Amino acid sequence: MNSNYKDSMDILNRQQRKMDAISYIFNQGKTDKKNQHTLNKILEQNRAAGRDCYLPSGMADGISEGKWVKGTISPAMLDMINFEYDNCREFEDSFLIGGMEFAKSQIPSVSQDRALEIKAENNRLVLEEGKYYKFTDGNGKTHVLTCGKYHLTNPYSDNCRGIVDETGYCIGKFWSILSQDATYMALYYSHEEERQLLNNAGITEGFFTIQLGSRKQEYYYSNGNAGVSVAKWHYDDTYDMYMRGGGILSAYEVGSVFKIGGKEYVLSEEKRLDIPYGADIYDVEYPPKTCRVPGWH
């Protein structure tokens, strides 16, 4: 974990303990002058540091009662909402973070400058847990997403403000599905949409890897009839069938010509095809069958 981020979290945790102490004082009904002085001191420290602080109505007399104190939510606090939610306390209209309570309406958008591009290198896309990512759609609008352990999705800090980003949700869902199992991808995205998203991320035809949080999968980007993102294990099994010979190849005469990935391959006497590993074996033009194989129709 980044050392600056860890230091920010330590500060917020100390502030949270202070707020817990304040809550305890008033839950016990003890509002003497000593406790009042302690509260004033804490509030003055927060104000001097430019932090927001809020005390619910009835919690204290004469101390910013029921009012939001001017200040800003820091990037570290925004990160806690999006990545360390268990360390926050959420109420109907506010969040309690590090001893300070903020109205949800005060929560800012995640700065695009803090987000990384969704871009692959050498057909390998890595989306790291605890980081922000961005992409720009066809209309020129930039969307920011958060990467968790298993999902890429809209920032929760936006959701709690009532901001609905359907485009961002759909893009995040695409990469989340791909990092787990693309078998049923066609139920949610057309082949054209799938190719566009892969291309936009810099993924080209052939083998590619997607790693999102703790999940990692390998695929083959195909232009054939088996789908766009074909699991690598499926490619390997199909490739072995062609190289091993027999099976469906037994239905063709020796010398039959198969066009695979735009190139021609001749069926050998062993009824096998000598295809280079990595060729698009799903982009196939078959020759006419000349005989029948038992069990095949």
JSON list of N, CA, C and O in Angstrom, two decimals, residues 5-24:
[
{"chain": "A", "resi": 5, "resn": "TYR", "atom": "N", "xyz": [-0.79, 7.11, 1.41]},
{"chain": "A", "resi": 5, "resn": "TYR", "atom": "CA", "xyz": [-2.17, 6.69, 1.64]},
{"chain": "A", "resi": 5, "resn": "TYR", "atom": "C", "xyz": [-2.31, 6.10, 3.03]},
{"chain": "A", "resi": 5, "resn": "TYR", "atom": "O", "xyz": [-3.27, 6.37, 3.75]},
{"chain": "A", "resi": 6, "resn": "LYS", "atom": "N", "xyz": [-1.31, 5.29, 3.45]},
{"chain": "A", "resi": 6, "resn": "LYS", "atom": "CA", "xyz": [-1.36, 4.67, 4.77]},
{"chain": "A", "resi": 6, "resn": "LYS", "atom": "C", "xyz": [-1.31, 5.73, 5.87]},
{"chain": "A", "resi": 6, "resn": "LYS", "atom": "O", "xyz": [-2.05, 5.65, 6.85]},
{"chain": "A", "resi": 7, "resn": "ASP", "atom": "N", "xyz": [-0.45, 6.75, 5.70]},
{"chain": "A", "resi": 7, "resn": "ASP", "atom": "CA", "xyz": [-0.37, 7.82, 6.69]},
{"chain": "A", "resi": 7, "resn": "ASP", "atom": "C", "xyz": [-1.70, 8.55, 6.80]},
{"chain": "A", "resi": 7, "resn": "ASP", "atom": "O", "xyz": [-2.14, 8.90, 7.91]},
{"chain": "A", "resi": 8, "resn": "SER", "atom": "N", "xyz": [-2.35, 8.80, 5.67]},
{"chain": "A", "resi": 8, "resn": "SER", "atom": "CA", "xyz": [-3.65, 9.47, 5.68]},
{"chain": "A", "resi": 8, "resn": "SER", "atom": "C", "xyz": [-4.67, 8.63, 6.43]},
{"chain": "A", "resi": 8, "resn": "SER", "atom": "O", "xyz": [-5.49, 9.16, 7.19]},
{"chain": "A", "resi": 9, "resn": "MET", "atom": "N", "xyz": [-4.63, 7.33, 6.23]},
{"chain": "A", "resi": 9, "resn": "MET", "atom": "CA", "xyz": [-5.57, 6.44, 6.91]},
{"chain": "A", "resi": 9, "resn": "MET", "atom": "C", "xyz": [-5.33, 6.46, 8.42]},
{"chain": "A", "resi": 9, "resn": "MET", "atom": "O", "xyz": [-6.27, 6.44, 9.22]},
{"chain": "A", "resi": 10, "resn": "ASP", "atom": "N", "xyz": [-4.05, 6.51, 8.84]},
{"chain": "A", "resi": 10, "resn": "ASP", "atom": "CA", "xyz": [-3.73, 6.54, 10.26]},
{"chain": "A", "resi": 10, "resn": "ASP", "atom": "C", "xyz": [-4.30, 7.81, 10.91]},
{"chain": "A", "resi": 10, "resn": "ASP", "atom": "O", "xyz": [-4.85, 7.78, 12.02]},
{"chain": "A", "resi": 11, "resn": "ILE", "atom": "N", "xyz": [-4.16, 8.93, 10.21]},
{"chain": "A", "resi": 11, "resn": "ILE", "atom": "CA", "xyz": [-4.70, 10.20, 10.72]},
{"chain": "A", "resi": 11, "resn": "ILE", "atom": "C", "xyz": [-6.21, 10.12, 10.87]},
{"chain": "A", "resi": 11, "resn": "ILE", "atom": "O", "xyz": [-6.78, 10.51, 11.89]},
{"chain": "A", "resi": 12, "resn": "LEU", "atom": "N", "xyz": [-6.86, 9.59, 9.83]},
{"chain": "A", "resi": 12, "resn": "LEU", "atom": "CA", "xyz": [-8.31, 9.48, 9.88]},
{"chain": "A", "resi": 12, "resn": "LEU", "atom": "C", "xyz": [-8.77, 8.55, 10.99]},
{"chain": "A", "resi": 12, "resn": "LEU", "atom": "O", "xyz": [-9.78, 8.80, 11.64]},
{"chain": "A", "resi": 13, "resn": "ASN", "atom": "N", "xyz": [-8.03, 7.47, 11.21]},
{"chain": "A", "resi": 13, "resn": "ASN", "atom": "CA", "xyz": [-8.41, 6.54, 12.28]},
{"chain": "A", "resi": 13, "resn": "ASN", "atom": "C", "xyz": [-8.29, 7.20, 13.65]},
{"chain": "A", "resi": 13, "resn": "ASN", "atom": "O", "xyz": [-9.11, 6.97, 14.53]},
{"chain": "A", "resi": 14, "resn": "ARG", "atom": "N", "xyz": [-7.26, 8.04, 13.83]},
{"chain": "A", "resi": 14, "resn": "ARG", "atom": "CA", "xyz": [-7.12, 8.74, 15.11]},
{"chain": "A", "resi": 14, "resn": "ARG", "atom": "C", "xyz": [-8.27, 9.72, 15.31]},
{"chain": "A", "resi": 14, "resn": "ARG", "atom": "O", "xyz": [-8.81, 9.86, 16.41]},
{"chain": "A", "resi": 15, "resn": "GLN", "atom": "N", "xyz": [-8.66, 10.38, 14.21]},
{"chain": "A", "resi": 15, "resn": "GLN", "atom": "CA", "xyz": [-9.79, 11.30, 14.30]},
{"chain": "A", "resi": 15, "resn": "GLN", "atom": "C", "xyz": [-11.08, 10.56, 14.60]},
{"chain": "A", "resi": 15, "resn": "GLN", "atom": "O", "xyz": [-11.96, 11.05, 15.31]},
{"chain": "A", "resi": 16, "resn": "GLN", "atom": "N", "xyz": [-11.22, 9.35, 14.04]},
{"chain": "A", "resi": 16, "resn": "GLN", "atom": "CA", "xyz": [-12.40, 8.55, 14.31]},
{"chain": "A", "resi": 16, "resn": "GLN", "atom": "C", "xyz": [-12.50, 8.21, 15.79]},
{"chain": "A", "resi": 16, "resn": "GLN", "atom": "O", "xyz": [-13.58, 8.26, 16.39]},
{"chain": "A", "resi": 17, "resn": "ARG", "atom": "N", "xyz": [-11.36, 7.89, 16.41]},
{"chain": "A", "resi": 17, "resn": "ARG", "atom": "CA", "xyz": [-11.37, 7.56, 17.84]},
{"chain": "A", "resi": 17, "resn": "ARG", "atom": "C", "xyz": [-11.79, 8.77, 18.67]},
{"chain": "A", "resi": 17, "resn": "ARG", "atom": "O", "xyz": [-12.48, 8.63, 19.68]},
{"chain": "A", "resi": 18, "resn": "LYS", "atom": "N", "xyz": [-11.38, 9.97, 18.22]},
{"chain": "A", "resi": 18, "resn": "LYS", "atom": "CA", "xyz": [-11.81, 11.18, 18.92]},
{"chain": "A", "resi": 18, "resn": "LYS", "atom": "C", "xyz": [-13.33, 11.33, 18.86]},
{"chain": "A", "resi": 18, "resn": "LYS", "atom": "O", "xyz": [-13.98, 11.65, 19.84]},
{"chain": "A", "resi": 19, "resn": "MET", "atom": "N", "xyz": [-13.88, 11.08, 17.66]},
{"chain": "A", "resi": 19, "resn": "MET", "atom": "CA", "xyz": [-15.32, 11.24, 17.50]},
{"chain": "A", "resi": 19, "resn": "MET", "atom": "C", "xyz": [-16.06, 10.17, 18.30]},
{"chain": "A", "resi": 19, "resn": "MET", "atom": "O", "xyz": [-17.14, 10.44, 18.84]},
{"chain": "A", "resi": 20, "resn": "ASP", "atom": "N", "xyz": [-15.50, 8.99, 18.40]},
{"chain": "A", "resi": 20, "resn": "ASP", "atom": "CA", "xyz": [-16.12, 7.94, 19.21]},
{"chain": "A", "resi": 20, "resn": "ASP", "atom": "C", "xyz": [-16.20, 8.39, 20.68]},
{"chain": "A", "resi": 20, "resn": "ASP", "atom": "O", "xyz": [-17.18, 8.13, 21.37]},
{"chain": "A", "resi": 21, "resn": "ALA", "atom": "N", "xyz": [-15.13, 9.07, 21.13]},
{"chain": "A", "resi": 21, "resn": "ALA", "atom": "CA", "xyz": [-15.12, 9.56, 22.50]},
{"chain": "A", "resi": 21, "resn": "ALA", "atom": "C", "xyz": [-16.20, 10.62, 22.71]},
{"chain": "A", "resi": 21, "resn": "ALA", "atom": "O", "xyz": [-16.88, 10.65, 23.73]},
{"chain": "A", "resi": 22, "resn": "ILE", "atom": "N", "xyz": [-16.36, 11.49, 21.71]},
{"chain": "A", "resi": 22, "resn": "ILE", "atom": "CA", "xyz": [-17.40, 12.52, 21.78]},
{"chain": "A", "resi": 22, "resn": "ILE", "atom": "C", "xyz": [-18.78, 11.87, 21.87]},
{"chain": "A", "resi": 22, "resn": "ILE", "atom": "O", "xyz": [-19.61, 12.25, 22.69]},
{"chain": "A", "resi": 23, "resn": "SER", "atom": "N", "xyz": [-19.00, 10.88, 21.00]},
{"chain": "A", "resi": 23, "resn": "SER", "atom": "CA", "xyz": [-20.29, 10.20, 21.00]},
{"chain": "A", "resi": 23, "resn": "SER", "atom": "C", "xyz": [-20.56, 9.56, 22.36]},
{"chain": "A", "resi": 23, "resn": "SER", "atom": "O", "xyz": [-21.68, 9.59, 22.87]},
{"chain": "A", "resi": 24, "resn": "TYR", "atom": "N", "xyz": [-19.52, 8.97, 22.95]},
{"chain": "A", "resi": 24, "resn": "TYR", "atom": "CA", "xyz": [-19.68, 8.31, 24.25]},
{"chain": "A", "resi": 24, "resn": "TYR", "atom": "C", "xyz": [-20.09, 9.32, 25.32]},
{"chain": "A", "resi": 24, "resn": "TYR", "atom": "O", "xyz": [-20.97, 9.07, 26.14]}
]
